[in-house]
Amino acid sequence: MTQIETQQPTQQDRFERNNDEAQRRVNVGDTERWVSALAGGAAALYGLKRGSLGGLLVAALGGALVYRGATGHCSAYAAMGMNTAGREPATPEEYSEHGIHVEESVTISRSPWDLYEFWRNFENLPRFMDYLESVKRIDEKRSHWVAKAPAGTTVEWDAEIINDEPNALIAWRSLENANVDNAGSVRFIPGTAEEGTIVKVTIDYIPPAGRFGAAVAKMLGKDPAAEIREDLRNFKQVMESGGPTRAVGQSRASAAR
């Protein structure tokens, strides 16, 4: 009678199997993971310092974000069939379901073509948009963007112009493998000679931790709508009086001084 020998899995086999299973569970992109971890740590500290029941709830949510960053797994993403680990650019449905929409406008006493020409050179944007470190032109339609992130870090992405109507409209979107999926447009709407030009900016982006991540960022002092309003006020100053502008990488407060 032949005896069949069974080989027991070794510790290395178990480790590799567990590692493979963990990799299959990863559904959060790398940048989203570390931003989640940073935001979660900040929220946890904020909540613990408050010491109240509300503070403890914030701390618990912060702990969930830290876990999300450490493991790369989001249960909410899994339930919705989402996966941001190495995927294509976000779809319109993802922007609608998980994104943040910001729409602001300002009236500037300059012609639409003056404003269009300045904005169309994306390398000018960091002069009045505080969250941008730099924008570098790649070719006629594509550019490389670097923006500020928590803890003195940065996030980067390539963008392309998807609609360009001289003196009237510029629209752009991020390309594949962007750290933060985003899309935006600016319209230059002519008024009377006394009214100047209405500049209407629309920004859509998917925060690394979804809507909850945006709420945590707002709690810690980052309100996207307020940021865009401030950027447009600064743009108005730049175009109407020539200042204040800031060099690339310079903070808004430093430029004001």
Phi, psi and omega in degrees: 000129182273130179267126179271121181268134176253135181266122179286141178296137178279172178297324178295320178298316181295320179298314181294322179295317178294322179294319178298319180295320179296321179294323179293332181280345183293122178224020180235131181296159185302309181296320178299326180294312184286330175293320176300316180296316179294313180296320179295318178297318179296317179295320180297315178297317179301313181294318180294325178294325180292319175077351180277176177298317177298322179295321179294325177295318177297319179297320179295317177296323176298320177297324178295322177293320178299316177299318179301317180290321183289321185265338184075013181244131176239117182296324179295318176300317181298318180295328181266359180073024181267150175209116181255012180275103176064045183253179178286172177304153182298145178274162176304324179296321179293321176299318182293318187275326189235357187268173176248131182247127179232132181222119181221159179214161178209151177257129185236136182279060173216163181286155178303322183289327175297314182292319178299312182300320180292314184288326183299333171275092187302339179294346175280340188301318179297347179291337179226353176260110190293330185282349182267133172275314181197156170225125182243132180288131175263309175207198186298330183246336187252150179211160180247125186249141174232124183236158179287148177224173182302156174060032176074013179267179179226159171237151185225154175197159171261144180230158176228148175280127182251347176207128183220105177246103185313131177068008184226315188205140170227128177230143183215166176209157176284154180263185182298152179065023176291142175298322179226116177294130181205159177210152181203166176209155174225130178248142178244105187255113184289140174248203175283173180300327180281329185276336183080215184238134174275123178255115183246119182250133175237128179234132172235133177210157178253106182297148184306331179249025179070200182297325179296322177299320178295322179295319178296317179299320179294319179300326181271010173106012180246102178250109185305316181296318179294323179296315180293321177300317179294320178298318180292323175298319179292321176300319178300316179296318180300314186280333182267327184231358180084008179183171359278139171247170178225150176288159179302130180089350180275142179284160179297321180296319180295321180296320180296320179293000000 
